[in-house]
Tab-separated table of C-alpha atoms in Angstrom:
chain	number	residue	atom	x	y	z
S	1	UNK	CA	-5.361	155.284	122.083
S	2	UNK	CA	-8.141	153.057	120.438
S	3	UNK	CA	-7.282	151.204	117.262
S	4	UNK	CA	-7.707	152.384	113.875
S	5	UNK	CA	-9.968	150.000	111.791
S	6	UNK	CA	-8.285	149.122	108.506
S	7	UNK	CA	-10.673	149.646	105.593
S	8	UNK	CA	-8.175	148.631	102.910
S	9	UNK	CA	-9.014	144.919	103.099
S	10	UNK	CA	-6.078	143.942	105.268
S	11	UNK	CA	-7.314	141.894	108.333
S	12	UNK	CA	-7.070	143.839	111.500
S	13	UNK	CA	-5.762	142.185	114.782
S	14	UNK	CA	-8.621	139.698	115.866
S	15	UNK	CA	-8.605	141.812	119.073
S	16	UNK	CA	-9.831	145.038	117.223
S	17	UNK	CA	-12.454	142.987	115.475
S	18	UNK	CA	-13.789	141.432	118.956
S	19	UNK	CA	-13.914	145.260	120.188
S	20	UNK	CA	-15.967	146.384	117.012
S	21	UNK	CA	-18.177	143.343	117.862
S	22	UNK	CA	-18.452	144.272	121.407
S	23	UNK	CA	-19.320	147.853	120.863
S	24	UNK	CA	-21.894	146.783	117.985
S	25	UNK	CA	-23.450	144.599	120.771
S	26	UNK	CA	-23.880	147.269	123.053
S	27	UNK	CA	-25.201	149.407	120.464
S	28	UNK	CA	-27.607	146.784	119.491
S	29	UNK	CA	-28.816	146.251	123.283
S	30	UNK	CA	-29.432	150.009	123.907
S	31	UNK	CA	-30.874	150.759	120.550
S	32	UNK	CA	-33.514	147.623	121.093
S	33	UNK	CA	-34.257	148.898	124.569
S	34	UNK	CA	-35.060	151.818	123.469
S	35	UNK	CA	-36.810	150.707	120.283
S	36	UNK	CA	-34.515	152.772	118.006
S	37	UNK	CA	-32.218	150.373	116.318
S	38	UNK	CA	-28.550	150.708	116.868
S	39	UNK	CA	-27.606	153.340	114.198
S	40	UNK	CA	-27.995	156.283	116.298
S	41	UNK	CA	-25.106	154.923	118.297
S	42	UNK	CA	-23.058	153.067	115.962
S	43	UNK	CA	-22.172	155.632	113.539
S	44	UNK	CA	-20.886	157.963	116.120
S	45	UNK	CA	-18.847	155.198	118.109
S	46	UNK	CA	-17.231	153.726	114.897
S	47	UNK	CA	-16.184	157.318	113.906
S	48	UNK	CA	-14.899	158.605	117.297
S	49	UNK	CA	-13.794	155.395	118.888
S	50	UNK	CA	-12.691	153.533	115.846
S	51	UNK	CA	-11.272	155.914	113.497
S	52	UNK	CA	-13.878	154.826	110.727
S	53	UNK	CA	-14.642	157.228	107.704
S	54	UNK	CA	-17.993	158.398	108.467
S	55	UNK	CA	-19.336	157.084	105.243
S	56	UNK	CA	-18.126	153.829	105.983
S	57	UNK	CA	-19.701	154.031	109.369
S	58	UNK	CA	-23.013	154.912	107.837
S	59	UNK	CA	-22.922	152.537	105.172
S	60	UNK	CA	-22.211	149.816	107.890
S	61	UNK	CA	-24.948	151.046	110.168
S	62	UNK	CA	-27.439	150.823	107.096
S	63	UNK	CA	-26.796	147.421	106.626
S	64	UNK	CA	-27.258	146.555	110.041
S	65	UNK	CA	-30.626	148.336	110.242
S	66	UNK	CA	-31.860	146.251	107.535
S	67	UNK	CA	-30.427	143.017	109.754
S	68	UNK	CA	-32.378	143.932	112.980
S	69	UNK	CA	-35.284	145.477	111.085
S	70	UNK	CA	-35.655	141.866	109.330
S	71	UNK	CA	-35.094	140.226	112.567
S	72	UNK	CA	-37.506	142.167	114.901
S	73	UNK	CA	-40.022	142.680	112.086
S	74	UNK	CA	-40.466	138.983	111.507
S	75	UNK	CA	-41.707	138.141	115.078
S	76	UNK	CA	-43.921	141.428	115.261
S	77	UNK	CA	-45.615	140.659	111.877
S	78	UNK	CA	-46.434	136.965	112.775
S	79	UNK	CA	-47.615	138.152	116.221
S	80	UNK	CA	-49.816	140.563	114.398
S	81	UNK	CA	-48.529	143.624	116.017
S	82	UNK	CA	-47.463	145.273	112.986
S	83	UNK	CA	-50.046	147.441	111.104
S	84	UNK	CA	-49.162	146.257	107.690
S	85	UNK	CA	-51.461	148.446	105.747
S	86	UNK	CA	-50.379	151.610	107.339
S	87	UNK	CA	-46.691	150.607	107.044
S	88	UNK	CA	-46.650	149.640	103.463
S	89	UNK	CA	-48.404	152.750	102.649
S	90	UNK	CA	-45.675	154.822	104.427
S	91	UNK	CA	-42.954	152.821	102.817
S	92	UNK	CA	-43.527	154.539	99.844
S	93	UNK	CA	-42.418	158.013	101.316
S	94	UNK	CA	-39.482	156.693	103.606
S	95	UNK	CA	-38.242	154.742	100.428
S	96	UNK	CA	-37.718	157.479	98.495
S	97	UNK	CA	-36.509	159.784	101.663
S	98	UNK	CA	-33.631	156.992	102.077
S	99	UNK	CA	-32.729	156.905	98.324
S	100	UNK	CA	-32.779	160.673	97.974
S	101	UNK	CA	-30.596	160.832	101.560
S	102	UNK	CA	-27.907	158.274	100.415
S	103	UNK	CA	-27.654	159.731	97.094
S	104	UNK	CA	-27.048	163.176	98.481
S	105	UNK	CA	-24.488	161.666	100.820
S	106	UNK	CA	-22.354	159.971	98.163
S	107	UNK	CA	-22.508	162.851	95.699
S	108	UNK	CA	-22.826	166.407	97.160
S	109	UNK	CA	-21.248	165.122	100.546
S	110	UNK	CA	-19.063	162.683	99.137
S	111	UNK	CA	-15.880	164.660	100.378
S	112	UNK	CA	-17.638	166.682	103.139
S	113	UNK	CA	-17.108	164.029	105.967
S	114	UNK	CA	-17.145	167.047	108.533
S	115	UNK	CA	-20.499	168.311	107.342
S	116	UNK	CA	-21.865	164.838	107.994
S	117	UNK	CA	-20.444	164.935	111.266
S	118	UNK	CA	-21.805	168.195	112.257
S	119	UNK	CA	-25.158	167.355	110.786
S	120	UNK	CA	-25.400	164.409	113.405
S	121	UNK	CA	-25.401	166.805	116.244
S	122	UNK	CA	-28.527	168.327	115.872
S	123	UNK	CA	-30.127	165.342	114.974
S	124	UNK	CA	-28.951	163.658	118.053
S	125	UNK	CA	-29.989	166.554	120.334
S	126	UNK	CA	-33.381	166.430	118.450
S	127	UNK	CA	-33.474	162.692	119.267
S	128	UNK	CA	-32.850	163.332	122.831
S	129	UNK	CA	-35.688	166.244	123.050
S	130	UNK	CA	-38.314	164.036	121.348
S	131	UNK	CA	-37.498	161.062	123.716
S	132	UNK	CA	-38.145	163.146	127.092
S	133	UNK	CA	-41.141	165.068	125.500
S	134	UNK	CA	-42.924	162.207	124.038
S	135	UNK	CA	-45.431	161.305	126.265
S	136	UNK	CA	-47.336	158.184	124.882
S	137	UNK	CA	-51.008	159.462	124.575
S	138	UNK	CA	-54.389	157.511	123.982
S	139	UNK	CA	-55.556	157.055	120.742
S	140	UNK	CA	-58.308	159.359	119.839
S	141	UNK	CA	-61.612	157.660	119.126
S	142	UNK	CA	-62.820	160.102	116.916
S	143	UNK	CA	-60.139	161.815	114.936
S	144	UNK	CA	-60.777	164.177	111.978
S	145	UNK	CA	-61.767	162.094	108.706
S	146	UNK	CA	-58.867	161.596	106.277
S	147	UNK	CA	-59.899	160.983	102.725
S	148	UNK	CA	-57.038	158.705	101.473
S	149	UNK	CA	-56.928	156.852	105.192
S	150	UNK	CA	-60.777	156.420	104.723
S	151	UNK	CA	-60.247	155.027	101.360
S	152	UNK	CA	-57.399	152.708	101.983
S	153	UNK	CA	-59.068	151.608	105.367
S	154	UNK	CA	-56.084	152.482	107.258
S	155	UNK	CA	-56.482	151.576	110.875
S	156	UNK	CA	-57.721	148.665	112.777
S	157	UNK	CA	-58.616	147.416	116.496
S	158	UNK	CA	-55.373	147.142	119.036
S	159	UNK	CA	-55.817	144.656	121.814
S	160	UNK	CA	-53.592	145.325	124.645
S	161	UNK	CA	-51.875	142.691	126.723
S	162	UNK	CA	-54.624	143.485	129.285
S	163	UNK	CA	-57.117	142.277	126.598
S	164	UNK	CA	-58.700	145.661	126.381
S	165	UNK	CA	-59.615	146.498	122.888
S	166	UNK	CA	-58.711	149.765	121.400
S	167	UNK	CA	-60.269	150.817	117.897
S	168	UNK	CA	-58.206	153.164	115.872
S	169	UNK	CA	-58.944	155.107	112.898
S	170	UNK	CA	-56.018	156.562	111.128
S	171	UNK	CA	-55.677	160.170	110.174
S	172	UNK	CA	-53.392	163.015	109.063
S	173	UNK	CA	-51.806	160.926	105.983
S	174	UNK	CA	-50.187	163.902	104.419
S	175	UNK	CA	-48.373	165.041	107.399
S	176	UNK	CA	-47.674	161.371	108.353
S	177	UNK	CA	-46.018	160.737	104.934
S	178	UNK	CA	-43.929	164.049	104.784
S	179	UNK	CA	-42.701	163.204	108.388
S	180	UNK	CA	-41.403	159.707	107.451
S	181	UNK	CA	-40.036	161.021	104.148
S	182	UNK	CA	-38.093	163.022	106.258
S	183	UNK	CA	-37.143	160.298	108.518
S	184	UNK	CA	-35.959	158.332	105.290
S	185	UNK	CA	-33.801	161.088	104.161
S	186	UNK	CA	-32.263	161.215	107.725
S	187	UNK	CA	-31.562	157.391	107.518
S	188	UNK	CA	-29.893	157.644	104.022
S	189	UNK	CA	-27.986	160.250	104.948
S	190	UNK	CA	-26.977	159.624	108.349
S	191	UNK	CA	-27.640	155.887	108.718
S	192	UNK	CA	-29.690	156.322	111.833
S	193	UNK	CA	-32.438	153.939	111.171
S	194	UNK	CA	-35.396	156.255	111.357
S	195	UNK	CA	-37.553	154.745	113.949
S	196	UNK	CA	-36.785	157.945	115.957
S	197	UNK	CA	-39.092	160.027	113.538
S	198	UNK	CA	-41.548	157.389	112.189
S	199	UNK	CA	-42.889	156.340	115.649
S	200	UNK	CA	-43.995	159.989	116.750
S	201	UNK	CA	-45.070	160.529	113.136
S	202	UNK	CA	-47.543	157.526	113.459
S	203	UNK	CA	-48.614	157.837	116.984
S	204	UNK	CA	-48.730	161.703	117.788
S	205	UNK	CA	-49.591	162.694	114.133
S	206	UNK	CA	-51.669	159.769	112.443
S	207	UNK	CA	-53.499	158.230	115.741
S	208	UNK	CA	-51.823	154.903	115.572
S	209	UNK	CA	-51.241	153.342	119.035
S	210	UNK	CA	-47.780	153.458	120.481
S	211	UNK	CA	-46.933	149.739	120.322
S	212	UNK	CA	-48.326	149.334	116.994
S	213	UNK	CA	-46.446	152.397	115.930
S	214	UNK	CA	-43.200	151.042	117.102
S	215	UNK	CA	-43.635	147.725	115.531
S	216	UNK	CA	-44.646	149.115	111.943
S	217	UNK	CA	-41.794	151.308	112.141
S	218	UNK	CA	-39.576	148.364	112.663
S	219	UNK	CA	-40.806	146.845	109.589
S	220	UNK	CA	-40.648	149.924	107.572
S	221	UNK	CA	-36.969	150.866	108.009
S	222	UNK	CA	-35.722	147.424	106.584
S	223	UNK	CA	-36.918	148.963	103.284
S	224	UNK	CA	-35.570	152.525	103.908
S	225	UNK	CA	-32.312	150.999	104.839
S	226	UNK	CA	-32.078	148.709	101.659
S	227	UNK	CA	-32.589	151.939	99.335
S	228	UNK	CA	-29.700	153.586	101.247
S	229	UNK	CA	-27.359	150.696	101.686
S	230	UNK	CA	-27.631	149.711	97.834
S	231	UNK	CA	-26.649	153.545	97.101
S	232	UNK	CA	-23.564	153.285	99.292
S	233	UNK	CA	-22.660	149.547	98.405
S	234	UNK	CA	-22.476	150.740	94.485
S	235	UNK	CA	-20.717	153.882	95.431
S	236	UNK	CA	-17.647	151.827	96.927
S	237	UNK	CA	-18.487	152.853	100.496
S	238	UNK	CA	-18.985	149.166	101.901
S	239	UNK	CA	-16.248	148.008	103.988
S	240	UNK	CA	-16.807	144.151	104.374
S	241	UNK	CA	-14.692	143.360	107.264
S	242	UNK	CA	-16.492	146.447	109.017
S	243	UNK	CA	-19.790	145.519	107.909
S	244	UNK	CA	-19.954	141.678	109.103
S	245	UNK	CA	-18.964	142.129	112.703
S	246	UNK	CA	-21.158	145.471	113.055
S	247	UNK	CA	-24.400	143.604	111.725
S	248	UNK	CA	-23.867	140.414	113.560
S	249	UNK	CA	-22.874	142.533	116.760
S	250	UNK	CA	-26.408	144.745	116.467
S	251	UNK	CA	-28.380	141.711	115.455
S	252	UNK	CA	-27.151	139.748	118.600
S	253	UNK	CA	-27.482	142.821	120.841
S	254	UNK	CA	-30.980	143.732	119.706
S	255	UNK	CA	-32.018	140.476	120.727
S	256	UNK	CA	-30.949	140.667	124.230
S	257	UNK	CA	-31.997	144.348	124.195
S	258	UNK	CA	-35.445	143.306	123.438
S	259	UNK	CA	-35.556	140.874	126.266
S	260	UNK	CA	-34.041	143.387	128.878
S	261	UNK	CA	-36.429	145.694	127.533
S	262	UNK	CA	-39.337	144.007	129.413
S	263	UNK	CA	-37.534	144.297	132.774
S	264	UNK	CA	-36.151	147.618	132.670
S	265	UNK	CA	-38.419	151.010	133.892
S	266	UNK	CA	-39.501	153.762	131.223
S	267	UNK	CA	-37.915	156.326	133.466
S	268	UNK	CA	-34.583	154.529	133.497
S	269	UNK	CA	-34.512	153.871	129.930
S	270	UNK	CA	-35.297	157.638	129.001
S	271	UNK	CA	-32.112	158.732	131.219
S	272	UNK	CA	-29.886	156.085	129.907
S	273	UNK	CA	-30.942	157.392	126.407
S	274	UNK	CA	-30.491	160.913	127.144
S	275	UNK	CA	-26.878	160.215	128.697
S	276	UNK	CA	-25.760	158.239	125.880
S	277	UNK	CA	-26.958	160.732	123.240
S	278	UNK	CA	-25.438	163.624	125.160
S	279	UNK	CA	-22.048	161.719	125.333
S	280	UNK	CA	-22.497	160.858	121.454
S	281	UNK	CA	-23.196	164.458	120.456
S	282	UNK	CA	-20.141	165.643	122.512
S	283	UNK	CA	-17.784	163.293	120.938
S	284	UNK	CA	-18.999	163.950	117.467
S	285	UNK	CA	-18.456	167.602	118.060
S	286	UNK	CA	-14.773	167.012	119.391
S	287	UNK	CA	-14.167	164.812	116.399
S	288	UNK	CA	-15.726	167.442	113.907
S	289	UNK	CA	-13.473	169.926	115.144
S	290	UNK	CA	-10.412	167.838	114.497
S	291	UNK	CA	-9.506	167.608	118.370
S	292	UNK	CA	-9.593	163.904	118.215
B	1	UNK	CA	-50.938	138.912	123.419
B	2	UNK	CA	-51.166	142.515	122.044
B	3	UNK	CA	-52.306	142.776	118.479
B	4	UNK	CA	-53.799	144.705	116.174
B	5	UNK	CA	-56.465	143.820	113.588
B	6	UNK	CA	-55.472	146.266	110.994
B	7	UNK	CA	-54.630	143.511	108.061
B	8	UNK	CA	-56.293	142.498	104.514
B	9	UNK	CA	-59.244	140.723	104.622
B	10	UNK	CA	-59.217	139.366	101.147
B	11	UNK	CA	-55.610	138.152	101.485
B	12	UNK	CA	-55.114	134.464	102.924
B	13	UNK	CA	-54.412	133.713	106.676
B	14	UNK	CA	-50.878	132.542	106.011
B	15	UNK	CA	-50.053	135.971	104.739
B	16	UNK	CA	-48.341	137.408	107.831
B	17	UNK	CA	-46.500	134.150	108.537
B	18	UNK	CA	-45.037	134.072	105.067
B	19	UNK	CA	-43.712	137.597	105.274
B	20	UNK	CA	-42.258	136.681	108.694
B	21	UNK	CA	-40.552	133.622	107.571
B	22	UNK	CA	-39.049	135.576	104.683
B	23	UNK	CA	-37.787	138.182	106.764
B	24	UNK	CA	-36.224	135.561	109.337
B	25	UNK	CA	-34.864	133.073	106.856
B	26	UNK	CA	-33.179	136.085	105.099
B	27	UNK	CA	-31.419	137.596	108.161
B	28	UNK	CA	-30.599	134.379	109.494
B	29	UNK	CA	-29.090	133.071	106.414
B	30	UNK	CA	-26.949	136.387	105.810
B	31	UNK	CA	-25.717	136.471	109.596
B	32	UNK	CA	-24.439	132.962	108.804
B	33	UNK	CA	-22.438	133.966	105.563
B	34	UNK	CA	-21.050	136.997	107.443
B	35	UNK	CA	-19.744	134.780	110.303
B	36	UNK	CA	-18.443	132.150	108.052
B	37	UNK	CA	-16.489	134.896	105.755
B	38	UNK	CA	-15.042	136.347	108.719
B	39	UNK	CA	-13.998	133.071	110.167
B	40	UNK	CA	-12.409	131.808	107.004
B	41	UNK	CA	-10.685	135.178	106.521
B	42	UNK	CA	-8.859	134.748	109.869
B	43	UNK	CA	-8.262	131.025	109.669
B	44	UNK	CA	-7.246	131.146	106.064
B	45	UNK	CA	-5.373	134.437	106.357
B	46	UNK	CA	-6.861	135.978	103.252
B	47	UNK	CA	-7.436	139.326	102.549
B	48	UNK	CA	-11.024	140.765	102.001
B	49	UNK	CA	-11.954	143.053	99.362
B	50	UNK	CA	-11.468	146.813	100.104
B	51	UNK	CA	-14.297	149.057	99.725
B	52	UNK	CA	-14.337	150.228	95.843
B	53	UNK	CA	-16.782	150.937	93.457
B	54	UNK	CA	-17.379	147.830	91.674
B	55	UNK	CA	-19.055	147.142	87.894
B	56	UNK	CA	-21.407	144.304	87.485
B	57	UNK	CA	-18.943	141.911	86.189
B	58	UNK	CA	-16.345	142.374	88.677
B	59	UNK	CA	-19.181	142.094	91.449
B	60	UNK	CA	-19.673	138.838	89.740
B	61	UNK	CA	-16.252	137.698	89.403
B	62	UNK	CA	-15.854	138.281	93.344
B	63	UNK	CA	-18.953	136.144	94.044
B	64	UNK	CA	-17.553	133.456	91.686
B	65	UNK	CA	-14.042	133.365	93.602
B	66	UNK	CA	-15.458	131.639	96.425
B	67	UNK	CA	-13.355	132.320	99.757
B	68	UNK	CA	-14.326	135.015	102.291
B	69	UNK	CA	-14.852	137.944	100.199
B	70	UNK	CA	-17.416	135.908	98.163
B	71	UNK	CA	-19.162	134.797	101.281
B	72	UNK	CA	-19.404	138.387	103.010
B	73	UNK	CA	-20.583	139.617	99.781
B	74	UNK	CA	-22.795	136.958	99.458
B	75	UNK	CA	-24.406	137.967	103.027
B	76	UNK	CA	-24.841	141.385	101.884
B	77	UNK	CA	-26.720	140.519	98.832
B	78	UNK	CA	-29.102	138.068	100.283
B	79	UNK	CA	-29.781	140.868	103.195
B	80	UNK	CA	-30.482	143.681	100.664
B	81	UNK	CA	-32.789	141.243	98.761
B	82	UNK	CA	-34.629	140.308	101.723
B	83	UNK	CA	-36.840	143.217	102.144
B	84	UNK	CA	-37.250	143.434	98.391
B	85	UNK	CA	-38.493	139.891	98.350
B	86	UNK	CA	-40.935	140.659	101.058
B	87	UNK	CA	-42.179	143.716	99.063
B	88	UNK	CA	-42.338	141.359	95.820
B	89	UNK	CA	-44.282	138.914	97.546
B	90	UNK	CA	-46.751	141.371	98.917
B	91	UNK	CA	-47.226	142.858	95.357
B	92	UNK	CA	-48.062	139.595	93.835
B	93	UNK	CA	-50.505	138.802	96.713
B	94	UNK	CA	-52.468	141.935	96.277
B	95	UNK	CA	-52.304	141.485	92.568
B	96	UNK	CA	-53.906	138.206	93.016
B	97	UNK	CA	-56.464	139.096	95.249
B	98	UNK	CA	-57.471	141.992	93.209
B	99	UNK	CA	-56.275	144.786	95.682
B	100	UNK	CA	-55.884	147.613	93.276
B	101	UNK	CA	-54.666	150.119	95.951
B	102	UNK	CA	-52.241	148.024	97.691
B	103	UNK	CA	-51.056	146.743	94.168
B	104	UNK	CA	-50.214	150.123	93.322
B	105	UNK	CA	-48.790	151.104	96.584
B	106	UNK	CA	-46.331	148.087	96.658
B	107	UNK	CA	-45.443	148.679	93.068
B	108	UNK	CA	-44.161	152.069	93.858
B	109	UNK	CA	-42.055	150.884	96.891
B	110	UNK	CA	-40.864	148.126	94.308
B	111	UNK	CA	-39.970	150.491	91.815
B	112	UNK	CA	-38.064	152.635	93.901
B	113	UNK	CA	-35.914	149.695	95.101
B	114	UNK	CA	-35.453	148.215	91.723
B	115	UNK	CA	-34.843	151.825	90.497
B	116	UNK	CA	-31.860	152.243	93.123
B	117	UNK	CA	-30.450	149.017	92.076
B	118	UNK	CA	-30.469	150.028	88.111
B	119	UNK	CA	-29.067	153.408	89.025
B	120	UNK	CA	-26.304	151.766	91.100
B	121	UNK	CA	-25.406	149.183	88.410
B	122	UNK	CA	-25.592	151.833	85.558
B	123	UNK	CA	-23.495	154.579	87.652
């Protein structure tokens, strides 16, 4: 039987702390390789493997999301891969969603841990479906005009690594705002980052090139997770001894995962992802039913 | 190198570098504080604050106490303030160059984040 991580402030055996660190590192590697952050894996892992209360697991995941977002976004922003205009515009909606989700989590669902555990399962399944179904498509050279996007001059020219220049004009701002707001809600409620829905919202819906959408999502989730993390902090759900190893582990893992990503095949990555998610959903179900 | 030109024409060239530096500085500092706090907790054998609802003054006294709890809590605060600082800098930059639309957009994000902290402190 795996250790139960103590949350009353007493120090767990150093081996337990190292186990959490190693697990968070693995979640960070997989999360970064898939461009999702570690939250989708760290929350079920902490709940099922380490017996952590789901609220504390969500709070730790939100904090580590801020860390990985800031770490990765700093590089992408300096490299000019982030679409700062579209990202800042969409943050208005994800921040509100993140705040709302966290407030629901610490009030209505404060004593409803099983509801949160079961809520995870459809999200995880949806993530798997999105990942398999989502085929990066080309940018539409002439999308329908969107008044707000035109007014804010959202879009630009994306230069591929090959040197090919792809001009893109953003469209579908209202649908995009709604989708990333939903993504923020998921982030605040379940601690799952939000890249999962941000990227399809920007790429498939708003006509942002795939790589730019990814870099922009990483930039945005820092703000989303901050709104959520502050709520959990003040509601008393932050376990300092859990947050520190989880954040350090995921941060280090995401640095390693980003390097590995370049070497892995896209198909192999998707299979890895679906496998890990199926496992996460099954474990959460077992936990939610109280069988473990 | 893959890149996008979507940027702010009126804002100085160094803006993305500044944003990147703020984000990296914040995350590195908080990771150091986290690691130091955990290290000190294990070498000194001190207990760490249990998860609990804190009032503003309890918060401040935990921070002033020094020791592992203060270090990890400090790392947490640095981390939470990092995206906030990035939004503040962007807002001031847009204000300075007279970009009204993006001043308003960043002001909304800032209001939500600041509102979250205010709600937390009051509740």
